[in-house]
Amino acid sequence: MATKVVTRAVPDELHTSAVTDGFHIVVDALKLNGVETIFGVAGIPITDLARLAQAEGIRYIGFRHEQSAGNAAAIAGYLTQKPGICLTVSAPGFLNGLVALANATTNGFPMIQISGSSSRAIIDLQQGDYEELDQMNAAKPYTKAAFRVDRPEDIGIGLARAIRAAVSGRPGGVYLDLPGDVLAAALDANVAAESLVHVVDPAPRQIPAPESIDRALNLLASAQRPLIILGKGAAYAQADADIRSFIETTGIPYLPMSMAKGLLPDNHPQSAAAARSFVLAQADVVMLIGARLNWLLGHGKAPQWSSTARFIQVDISPTEFDSNRPIAAPIAGDICSALSILLTKLKPGSIRPGSAWLDAIAKRKQGNVERMAAHLNANPSPMDFYSALRAIRDVLAEHSDVYVVNEGANTLDFGRNIIDMRQPRKRLDSGTWGVMGIGMGYAVGAAVVSSEPVVAIEGDSAFGFSGMELETICRYDLPVVTVVFNNNGIYRGDDVNHSGGTDPSPTVLLKNARYEKLIEAFGGTGQYVTDPQSLAKAVTDALAARKPALINCIIDPRAGTESGHIQNLNPRSAITNSKN
Ligand code: ADP
Ligand code: TZD
Ligand code: MG
């Protein structure tokens, strides 16, 4: 790969040989490592870097806020197994992006935030530079790794380290600091070309020890009531065929965590999702594949789980084992390698879930499905979460290629249960932190890397965190359909101000907000719907058009519950006789 030769702003004494600069070296290093897209917000000192990247054939997607650019980069990393790149300006732009970088680290998404920064000499003496901040040290606690490049000849190795740190082992967010003077600095073109590094095998296979596989298979063979839990690590690994084969060959019931939905189609007969609390409480051997025993799984503890259950865990990060509960059979390795060896060593008929177990699960599922159907088939006016999501579910059943982005509280929790997924890695949601604000960034990231349509199902509060990115969606003419579940509030829209004053309650948003008009301002299609038929038609039409659309979906303000399905996480005052 030839480093570009530039002649501008080069001192006379350097004219004897071809000279390049930091801007060009960064772009050459990105291209050499296959980076196709940068998500960012332009400004000092990285504007020319963004321009040059675009000129050199890297797609640049410009956002209205760095947090959304970062979220787009993170989800691009999750979907492609290559680090998503987010480009930010110094101090405040860097900090805006850092929330997304921290979220990527928490969720295990590979991402690199590249940020310009101000003069080191001034920052270190705290003399007050334009957008002064010690960014690398600010990033460290929230990232898998943080690096700063202080000389143009180190750009190549700096990017190489960032790429490897982001995708190897458990993926995560990496920070790469590029001071403005390094971008501007001149370097002999030959020296620059030789300084570039092509990262070989950035995420090497990690093959588990054979005895760890035997231990796990023996434990499964001893089980009466085995259960497999698939997490987003399993989805990320892209071992789809082997995972399905292992589950189908053993006949073990499985539960998908939210972003693992679709690894096997949600209507698969072995899915125990409709009997979730029953199987968690009853399973005697549990095999976790790319899922952590964190809060989303009740930390693996009683009463949600049996206190005598024994665990197998397949994970690339050995320090994950025994984090909450003892792991009887840890398998340290990457899921592709682990599943392929598990399948090779699996003896036909050696693992047999008890028929009483399978019958009990089937019975539970049936009861729960019938109860759910009664809710889904009711047709209240105004709509509730069930009737609105049923309408969307039925449309999406015909469009299994569509990405579903989902955030909110009730909108998220009901959405996860009601919207079936049929393909892997199509559901993108609030994830490990239960964070609000990922919606439009994830939607843009998924649409850009896949060219497939996206339906973003958004609580009205959740939508507000990144709503201005509707302009980004329209500017790039992306096939993103945003459905705002408008119940006038966080959780509910009917809370009152307990002081009796005229300010709304802390959880209440503007009544009758016309969100559909926001997208009309940018040339997209807006729809206002109050019944399931109109909602289904609006989603169908928007998907057919493959154009930006927003559907303002009116939901009964009384339909939701506080904090959705995680009310129990609200601290309850220890003072039982409190007046409030
Ligand atoms: P979920 O929220 O879906 O339960 P988590 O994000 O909690 O999933 O857990 C994902 C786990 O998967 C992490 O512990 C991570 O180390 C692991 N992981 C990610 N990629 C791989 C891989 N390729 N092979 C093995 N484990 C992986
Ligand atoms: N800020 C951030 C970044 N993440 C959060 N999770 C919250 C605040 C707190 N929060 C939730 O946990 S859900 C939620 C907030 C503000 C919004 C819920 O309202 P919604 O969904 O309109 O999005 P529903 O359907 O009305 O419940
Ligand atoms: Mg709401």
XYZ file of C-alpha atoms and ligand atoms in Angstrom:
635
model
C 0.000 0.000 0.000
C 1.554 3.276 -1.118
C 1.536 6.160 1.303
C 0.173 9.295 -0.335
C 2.664 12.042 -1.084
C 1.708 15.556 -0.136
C 3.637 18.730 -0.707
C 1.595 21.271 1.221
C 2.998 22.922 4.351
C 6.278 21.093 4.126
C 9.426 22.974 5.206
C 12.005 23.513 2.424
C 14.598 21.228 3.933
C 12.218 18.275 3.608
C 11.611 18.779 -0.110
C 14.553 16.594 -0.962
C 12.488 13.438 -0.435
C 8.779 12.603 -0.669
C 6.983 13.551 2.517
C 3.636 12.628 3.960
C 1.775 13.646 7.120
C -0.119 12.138 10.058
C -3.526 12.548 8.390
C -2.442 10.380 5.447
C -0.743 7.800 7.623
C -3.915 7.322 9.682
C -6.034 6.822 6.575
C -3.491 4.468 5.009
C -3.306 2.450 8.238
C -7.109 2.177 8.436
C -7.355 1.075 4.805
C -4.552 -1.426 5.170
C -6.571 -3.061 7.949
C -9.798 -3.196 5.999
C -11.695 -0.364 7.686
C -14.589 0.528 5.393
C -16.657 2.908 7.508
C -16.059 5.660 10.073
C -18.880 7.016 12.262
C -18.207 10.435 13.749
C -18.738 14.148 14.272
C -16.288 16.538 12.567
C -14.410 19.492 14.060
C -10.957 20.595 15.290
C -8.573 18.741 14.947
C -10.056 15.860 12.917
C -12.044 17.593 10.134
C -9.333 17.051 7.522
C -8.947 13.465 8.668
C -12.641 12.806 7.985
C -12.407 14.552 4.601
C -9.309 12.625 3.611
C -10.812 9.283 4.694
C -13.834 9.992 2.512
C -11.643 11.080 -0.390
C -9.690 7.848 -0.074
C -12.792 5.640 -0.248
C -13.657 5.037 3.401
C -17.357 5.703 3.991
C -17.808 8.508 6.515
C -21.157 8.720 8.334
C -21.544 12.047 10.133
C -23.847 12.217 13.187
C -25.474 14.955 15.266
C -24.031 13.687 18.557
C -20.944 11.563 19.255
C -22.834 9.163 21.499
C -24.921 8.012 18.552
C -21.840 7.800 16.325
C -20.229 5.631 18.999
C -23.302 3.432 19.310
C -23.341 2.961 15.542
C -19.658 1.981 15.601
C -20.220 -0.442 18.491
C -23.081 -2.259 16.823
C -21.195 -2.341 13.534
C -18.425 -4.106 15.458
C -20.884 -6.591 16.962
C -22.353 -7.419 13.562
C -19.108 -7.675 11.584
C -16.548 -8.950 14.156
C -14.337 -6.053 13.044
C -13.860 -3.049 15.351
C -16.342 -0.293 14.569
C -14.572 3.069 14.285
C -15.884 6.231 15.933
C -14.122 9.539 15.268
C -14.504 12.417 17.726
C -13.085 15.870 18.419
C -11.230 16.768 21.613
C -12.565 17.031 25.180
C -16.397 17.404 24.957
C -16.718 15.417 21.736
C -14.461 12.760 23.208
C -16.535 12.638 26.399
C -19.803 12.424 24.442
C -18.430 9.407 22.600
C -17.010 7.842 25.763
C -20.455 6.764 27.001
C -20.850 4.623 23.879
C -17.296 3.304 24.233
C -17.970 2.284 27.833
C -21.240 0.670 26.753
C -19.356 -1.269 24.056
C -16.877 -2.509 26.665
C -19.678 -3.556 29.006
C -21.459 -5.452 26.248
C -18.340 -6.973 24.681
C -18.640 -5.186 21.328
C -15.399 -4.447 19.454
C -15.042 -0.722 18.875
C -12.264 1.856 18.595
C -12.892 5.478 19.449
C -10.278 7.571 17.694
C -10.230 11.084 19.063
C -8.246 14.139 18.186
C -6.819 15.934 21.181
C -5.176 19.262 22.012
C -1.548 20.063 22.686
C 0.063 17.677 25.164
C 2.502 20.285 26.410
C -0.346 22.619 27.371
C -2.625 19.854 28.699
C 0.090 18.447 30.947
C 0.816 21.842 32.502
C -2.935 22.595 32.617
C -2.347 25.917 30.894
C -5.810 26.051 29.357
C -5.778 24.913 25.747
C -8.799 24.883 23.447
C -10.764 21.777 24.516
C -8.113 20.724 26.993
C -8.455 17.298 28.602
C -6.181 14.401 29.498
C -8.295 12.119 27.356
C -6.270 8.919 27.460
C -6.369 8.774 31.246
C -10.040 9.726 31.299
C -10.775 6.817 28.942
C -8.785 4.153 30.789
C -11.315 3.060 33.426
C -14.054 2.594 30.824
C -12.157 0.754 28.120
C -10.390 -2.513 27.472
C -7.299 -0.515 26.516
C -6.337 3.120 25.896
C -3.373 4.313 23.831
C -1.946 7.635 22.701
C 0.238 8.148 19.658
C 2.872 10.829 20.241
C 4.870 10.550 17.001
C 3.627 10.127 13.415
C 5.870 7.088 12.932
C 3.889 5.324 15.708
C 0.454 5.709 14.090
C 0.702 2.319 12.373
C 1.635 0.371 15.480
C -0.846 2.366 17.574
C -3.753 1.422 15.335
C -2.558 -2.192 15.223
C -2.565 -2.381 19.018
C -6.028 -0.822 19.128
C -7.436 -3.317 16.603
C -5.995 -6.328 18.373
C -7.143 -5.134 21.788
C -10.686 -4.522 20.512
C -11.329 -7.902 18.862
C -9.145 -10.485 20.578
C -10.392 -12.372 23.656
C -13.554 -10.783 24.999
C -14.158 -7.913 22.593
C -14.527 -4.387 23.927
C -14.049 -0.660 23.517
C -10.565 0.720 22.858
C -9.490 4.335 22.923
C -6.867 5.747 20.532
C -5.720 9.316 21.148
C -4.343 11.300 18.215
C -3.045 14.759 19.219
C -3.538 17.429 16.553
C 0.195 18.017 16.159
C 0.764 14.329 15.363
C -1.875 14.527 12.614
C -0.192 17.590 11.159
C 3.386 16.347 11.520
C 5.430 15.565 8.408
C 7.241 12.272 7.910
C 9.389 10.848 5.147
C 7.001 8.881 2.931
C 9.199 5.774 2.891
C 9.530 5.775 6.653
C 5.765 6.225 6.897
C 5.037 3.354 4.509
C 7.316 1.073 6.454
C 5.668 2.051 9.735
C 2.265 0.712 8.689
C 1.175 -2.556 10.298
C -1.258 -5.040 8.844
C -2.685 -6.963 11.795
C -2.403 -10.686 11.137
C -5.161 -12.844 12.666
C -6.502 -10.129 14.985
C -8.807 -12.507 16.912
C -6.905 -15.787 17.067
C -8.882 -18.940 17.793
C -8.666 -20.000 21.414
C -8.989 -23.750 21.470
C -10.278 -25.190 24.750
C -8.447 -27.964 26.591
C -9.784 -31.430 25.632
C -10.339 -32.401 29.260
C -12.584 -29.377 29.794
C -14.809 -30.626 26.962
C -14.958 -34.161 28.429
C -15.819 -32.795 31.867
C -18.692 -30.784 30.410
C -20.064 -33.654 28.323
C -19.925 -36.000 31.332
C -21.811 -33.511 33.461
C -24.475 -33.088 30.779
C -24.777 -36.875 30.484
C -25.527 -37.079 34.208
C -28.310 -34.488 34.027
C -32.014 -35.173 34.361
C -33.090 -31.611 33.723
C -30.426 -29.948 31.543
C -30.777 -26.445 30.133
C -28.677 -24.439 27.666
C -28.539 -20.641 27.862
C -27.382 -18.766 24.784
C -26.038 -15.244 25.295
C -24.946 -12.511 22.943
C -21.386 -13.901 23.047
C -22.807 -16.927 21.217
C -24.495 -14.645 18.706
C -21.290 -12.625 18.256
C -19.198 -15.758 17.654
C -21.175 -16.647 14.506
C -21.076 -20.380 15.277
C -24.743 -20.568 14.259
C -24.799 -23.985 12.568
C -22.779 -25.757 15.273
C -24.834 -24.252 18.086
C -28.029 -25.365 16.438
C -26.615 -28.802 15.756
C -25.467 -29.257 19.372
C -28.873 -28.265 20.708
C -30.789 -30.425 18.260
C -28.519 -33.457 18.609
C -28.681 -33.432 22.404
C -32.368 -32.445 22.565
C -31.611 -30.075 25.457
C -34.116 -27.239 25.989
C -32.579 -23.787 25.557
C -33.215 -20.186 26.528
C -31.923 -17.307 24.404
C -30.846 -14.094 26.140
C -32.386 -11.128 24.362
C -29.700 -10.521 21.720
C -29.259 -14.275 21.184
C -32.878 -14.528 20.048
C -32.944 -15.839 16.497
C -29.760 -17.928 16.800
C -32.336 -20.677 16.517
C -35.720 -19.413 15.328
C -37.872 -18.374 18.307
C -40.583 -20.869 17.291
C -38.107 -23.761 17.632
C -39.733 -26.627 19.597
C -36.775 -26.794 22.028
C -37.053 -23.119 23.004
C -38.027 -22.864 26.670
C -38.472 -19.084 26.507
C -42.186 -19.367 27.254
C -41.353 -21.306 30.438
C -38.400 -19.177 31.512
C -38.875 -18.921 35.258
C -39.832 -22.601 35.478
C -36.690 -23.864 33.727
C -34.376 -21.530 35.641
C -35.746 -22.784 38.938
C -35.826 -26.473 37.985
C -32.758 -27.157 35.829
C -30.156 -29.438 37.446
C -27.339 -28.823 34.927
C -27.065 -25.516 33.101
C -24.740 -24.872 30.175
C -24.015 -21.196 29.570
C -22.753 -20.439 26.074
C -21.523 -16.840 25.759
C -23.724 -15.556 28.591
C -22.692 -14.061 31.929
C -24.423 -14.829 35.232
C -25.008 -11.122 35.857
C -28.169 -9.303 36.983
C -29.985 -10.322 33.819
C -29.813 -13.915 35.095
C -30.394 -13.144 38.771
C -26.650 -13.758 39.370
C -27.420 -17.478 39.065
C -28.716 -17.512 42.641
C -31.734 -18.865 44.502
C -34.662 -18.375 44.558
C -34.612 -17.735 40.808
C -32.313 -20.769 40.397
C -32.073 -24.092 42.140
C -29.337 -23.891 44.768
C -28.128 -27.381 43.779
C -27.888 -26.761 40.021
C -24.434 -27.321 38.520
C -23.031 -25.092 35.803
C -21.036 -25.497 32.614
C -19.802 -22.252 31.065
C -18.276 -21.739 27.637
C -16.508 -18.377 27.597
C -13.460 -16.798 26.020
C -12.713 -14.911 29.217
C -11.568 -17.328 31.958
C -11.967 -14.735 34.712
C -15.714 -14.880 34.069
C -15.899 -18.326 35.654
C -16.977 -18.475 39.322
C -17.950 -14.796 39.200
C -21.304 -15.394 40.857
C -21.654 -19.134 41.294
C -19.171 -21.973 41.173
C -18.710 -23.297 37.641
C -18.360 -27.093 37.774
C -17.216 -27.414 34.162
C -15.569 -24.307 32.712
C -14.683 -24.395 29.009
C -12.215 -21.600 28.313
C -12.072 -20.918 24.615
C -13.800 -19.326 21.689
C -17.297 -20.583 20.997
C -16.583 -21.647 17.398
C -13.731 -23.906 18.503
C -15.552 -25.132 21.616
C -18.763 -26.061 19.805
C -16.936 -27.818 17.035
C -14.993 -29.978 19.524
C -18.114 -30.593 21.626
C -19.856 -31.892 18.512
C -16.928 -34.088 17.548
C -16.743 -35.665 20.986
C -20.473 -36.018 21.538
C -21.425 -39.705 21.581
C -24.832 -40.404 20.067
C -27.444 -40.999 22.761
C -25.093 -40.141 25.646
C -27.024 -37.029 26.609
C -30.750 -37.464 27.138
C -32.914 -34.931 28.906
C -35.500 -36.802 31.005
C -38.909 -37.133 29.377
C -40.607 -35.900 32.565
C -38.534 -32.697 32.209
C -39.479 -32.160 28.592
C -43.151 -32.888 29.324
C -43.203 -30.457 32.245
C -41.653 -27.725 30.099
C -44.124 -28.357 27.294
C -47.027 -28.085 29.733
C -45.723 -24.819 31.212
C -45.129 -23.398 27.777
C -48.641 -24.188 26.681
C -50.214 -22.544 29.723
C -48.082 -19.434 29.346
C -48.647 -19.190 25.594
C -52.402 -19.371 26.156
C -52.249 -16.656 28.802
C -50.158 -14.482 26.486
C -52.544 -15.108 23.575
C -55.448 -13.801 25.642
C -53.558 -10.510 26.145
C -52.414 -10.344 22.537
C -55.899 -10.908 21.181
C -57.609 -8.319 23.334
C -58.147 -5.165 21.357
C -58.232 -2.290 23.822
C -58.587 1.317 22.789
C -56.248 3.132 23.206
C -53.728 0.423 22.308
C -51.651 -1.235 25.018
C -48.169 -2.753 24.620
C -49.607 -6.160 23.691
C -51.900 -5.038 20.905
C -49.364 -2.664 19.354
C -46.522 -5.190 19.486
C -48.762 -7.935 18.121
C -49.399 -5.780 15.044
C -45.656 -5.249 14.521
C -44.911 -8.921 15.246
C -47.286 -10.045 12.522
C -45.701 -7.746 9.934
C -42.161 -8.765 10.902
C -43.095 -12.459 10.629
C -43.044 -11.835 6.880
C -39.709 -9.962 7.017
C -37.200 -12.093 8.912
C -34.312 -10.152 7.329
C -35.284 -6.935 9.126
C -33.131 -5.757 12.058
C -35.088 -4.981 15.203
C -33.688 -2.283 17.483
C -35.507 -2.048 20.809
C -35.209 0.230 23.851
C -37.439 1.662 26.572
C -38.766 0.033 29.734
C -42.176 -1.523 28.983
C -41.528 -1.105 25.270
C -38.293 -3.092 25.704
C -39.584 -5.802 28.046
C -42.801 -6.498 26.179
C -40.974 -6.187 22.857
C -38.424 -8.820 23.827
C -41.179 -11.273 24.742
C -43.579 -10.601 21.898
C -41.415 -9.983 18.826
C -40.118 -13.326 17.528
C -36.733 -13.437 15.829
C -35.975 -15.920 13.092
C -32.404 -15.057 12.136
C -29.237 -14.602 14.209
C -28.000 -11.168 15.297
C -31.104 -9.335 14.128
C -32.184 -8.122 17.556
C -30.193 -5.177 18.943
C -31.268 -3.743 22.270
C -30.391 -1.940 25.501
C -28.106 -4.836 26.474
C -26.121 -5.382 29.637
C -26.615 -1.904 31.108
C -30.269 -1.508 30.126
C -29.128 1.779 28.646
C -31.366 4.333 26.925
C -30.060 6.193 23.887
C -28.718 3.379 21.731
C -31.731 3.389 19.407
C -30.910 5.631 16.479
C -27.164 4.896 16.615
C -27.729 1.136 16.480
C -30.303 1.623 13.707
C -27.878 3.645 11.581
C -24.989 1.267 12.265
C -27.017 -1.821 11.342
C -28.477 -0.223 8.206
C -25.069 1.024 7.038
C -23.139 -2.228 7.474
C -25.910 -4.524 6.210
C -27.933 -2.420 3.734
C -30.965 -4.214 5.236
C -34.014 -2.431 6.669
C -34.300 -1.681 10.384
C -37.392 -1.325 12.558
C -36.559 0.570 15.752
C -39.192 -0.004 18.439
C -38.661 2.871 20.840
C -40.228 4.011 24.088
C -41.025 7.723 23.771
C -38.533 8.554 26.506
C -35.875 6.247 25.025
C -36.329 7.777 21.578
C -35.689 11.250 22.927
C -32.097 10.396 23.864
C -31.011 10.106 20.217
C -34.010 11.475 18.288
C -32.045 14.156 16.418
C -30.336 11.375 14.485
C -33.537 11.218 12.410
C -31.787 13.905 10.381
C -28.796 11.568 9.940
C -31.129 8.765 8.844
C -32.771 11.083 6.285
C -29.466 12.605 5.120
C -28.116 9.160 4.235
C -31.578 7.974 3.106
C -31.418 4.839 5.261
C -34.250 2.258 5.359
C -34.952 2.831 9.059
C -38.523 2.726 10.358
C -38.773 4.221 13.842
C -41.881 3.306 15.814
C -42.313 5.545 18.874
C -44.436 3.909 21.575
C -45.987 7.116 22.806
C -47.448 6.677 26.289
C -46.455 10.230 27.338
C -43.845 9.114 29.737
C -41.137 7.101 31.370
C -42.994 3.836 32.169
C -46.412 5.543 32.254
C -47.898 8.871 31.303
C -50.404 9.288 34.110
C -48.298 10.037 37.187
C -49.090 13.205 39.107
C -47.059 15.917 40.806
C -47.387 15.061 44.476
C -46.838 18.703 45.493
C -50.060 19.628 43.718
C -48.064 22.108 41.595
C -48.376 22.576 37.848
C -45.049 21.018 36.817
C -45.447 17.509 35.416
C -44.345 14.502 37.483
C -40.679 13.399 37.063
C -41.783 10.540 34.808
C -44.292 12.403 32.637
C -43.529 13.737 29.146
C -45.506 16.143 26.973
C -49.006 14.926 26.220
C -49.963 14.545 22.564
C -46.401 15.031 21.314
C -46.442 14.735 17.509
C -43.161 12.874 17.007
C -44.051 12.064 13.382
C -43.627 15.721 12.496
C -39.942 15.579 13.444
C -39.114 13.312 10.534
C -41.289 15.321 8.159
C -38.988 18.269 8.847
C -36.185 16.239 7.234
C -38.190 14.903 4.297
C -39.060 11.497 5.797
C -42.525 9.972 6.093
C -44.444 10.496 9.324
C -47.514 8.526 10.431
C -49.785 8.963 13.449
C -51.554 5.728 14.405
C -54.025 4.824 17.127
C -55.071 1.259 16.250
C -53.288 -2.017 15.382
C -54.541 -2.172 11.782
C -53.180 1.288 10.952
C -49.950 0.434 12.742
C -49.504 -2.781 10.738
C -50.226 -0.933 7.504
C -47.822 1.895 8.341
C -44.982 -0.562 9.126
C -45.713 -2.614 5.992
C -45.750 0.465 3.767
C -42.572 1.897 5.301
C -40.689 -1.393 4.846
C -41.858 -1.636 1.246
C -40.694 1.921 0.548
C -37.252 1.257 2.120
C -37.179 4.921 3.103
C -36.858 6.762 6.421
C -40.154 6.758 8.320
C -41.420 7.469 11.824
C -44.651 6.051 13.188
C -46.065 7.806 16.233
C -47.906 4.946 17.911
C -50.339 6.071 20.596
C -50.312 3.829 23.677
C -52.576 4.072 26.706
C -50.641 6.174 29.273
C -51.938 3.791 31.974
C -50.771 0.598 30.258
C -47.196 0.369 31.520
C -45.727 -0.539 34.880
C -43.022 1.268 36.833
C -39.611 0.194 35.423
C -41.226 -2.348 33.073
C -40.424 -5.864 34.256
C -37.680 -4.871 36.713
C -39.709 -3.021 39.345
C -37.894 -5.088 41.996
C -34.634 -3.220 41.287
C -36.032 0.071 42.641
C -34.665 0.661 46.142
C -37.479 0.353 48.685
C -37.180 2.522 51.729
C -36.302 0.615 54.866
C -38.736 2.861 56.758
C -41.980 0.982 56.365
C -44.195 3.641 57.944
C -42.853 6.387 55.696
C -45.568 8.944 54.918
C -44.787 8.664 51.193
P -26.000 -11.811 27.537
O -26.206 -10.393 27.990
O -26.623 -12.117 26.238
O -26.308 -12.792 28.615
P -23.228 -11.311 28.043
O -22.820 -10.070 27.323
O -23.543 -11.168 29.487
O -24.427 -11.989 27.242
O -22.096 -12.411 27.923
C -21.402 -12.628 26.750
C -20.200 -13.498 27.105
O -19.709 -14.075 25.899
C -19.046 -12.726 27.725
O -18.687 -13.293 28.966
C -17.909 -12.855 26.703
O -16.646 -13.016 27.310
C -18.309 -14.084 25.944
N -17.831 -14.131 24.565
C -17.878 -13.151 23.640
N -17.392 -13.569 22.462
C -17.046 -14.853 22.639
C -16.469 -15.857 21.800
N -16.190 -15.619 20.525
N -16.229 -17.068 22.332
C -16.487 -17.337 23.642
N -17.033 -16.434 24.467
C -17.312 -15.210 23.982
N -30.714 7.156 31.360
C -30.058 6.183 30.697
C -28.882 6.555 29.847
N -30.433 4.910 30.749
C -31.476 4.575 31.531
N -31.795 3.284 31.593
C -32.221 5.555 32.222
C -31.802 6.849 32.105
C -33.428 5.249 33.127
N -34.526 4.723 32.303
C -34.780 3.379 32.209
O -34.159 2.474 32.760
S -36.067 3.089 31.130
C -36.267 4.745 30.803
C -35.354 5.494 31.528
C -35.298 6.980 31.449
C -37.307 5.220 29.841
C -38.595 4.433 29.905
O -39.595 5.111 29.213
P -39.900 4.803 27.722
O -40.514 3.332 27.804
O -40.903 5.777 27.255
O -38.674 4.720 26.924
P -41.948 2.898 28.388
O -42.492 2.035 27.327
O -42.770 4.128 28.600
O -41.770 2.137 29.655
Mg -42.904 5.779 27.404
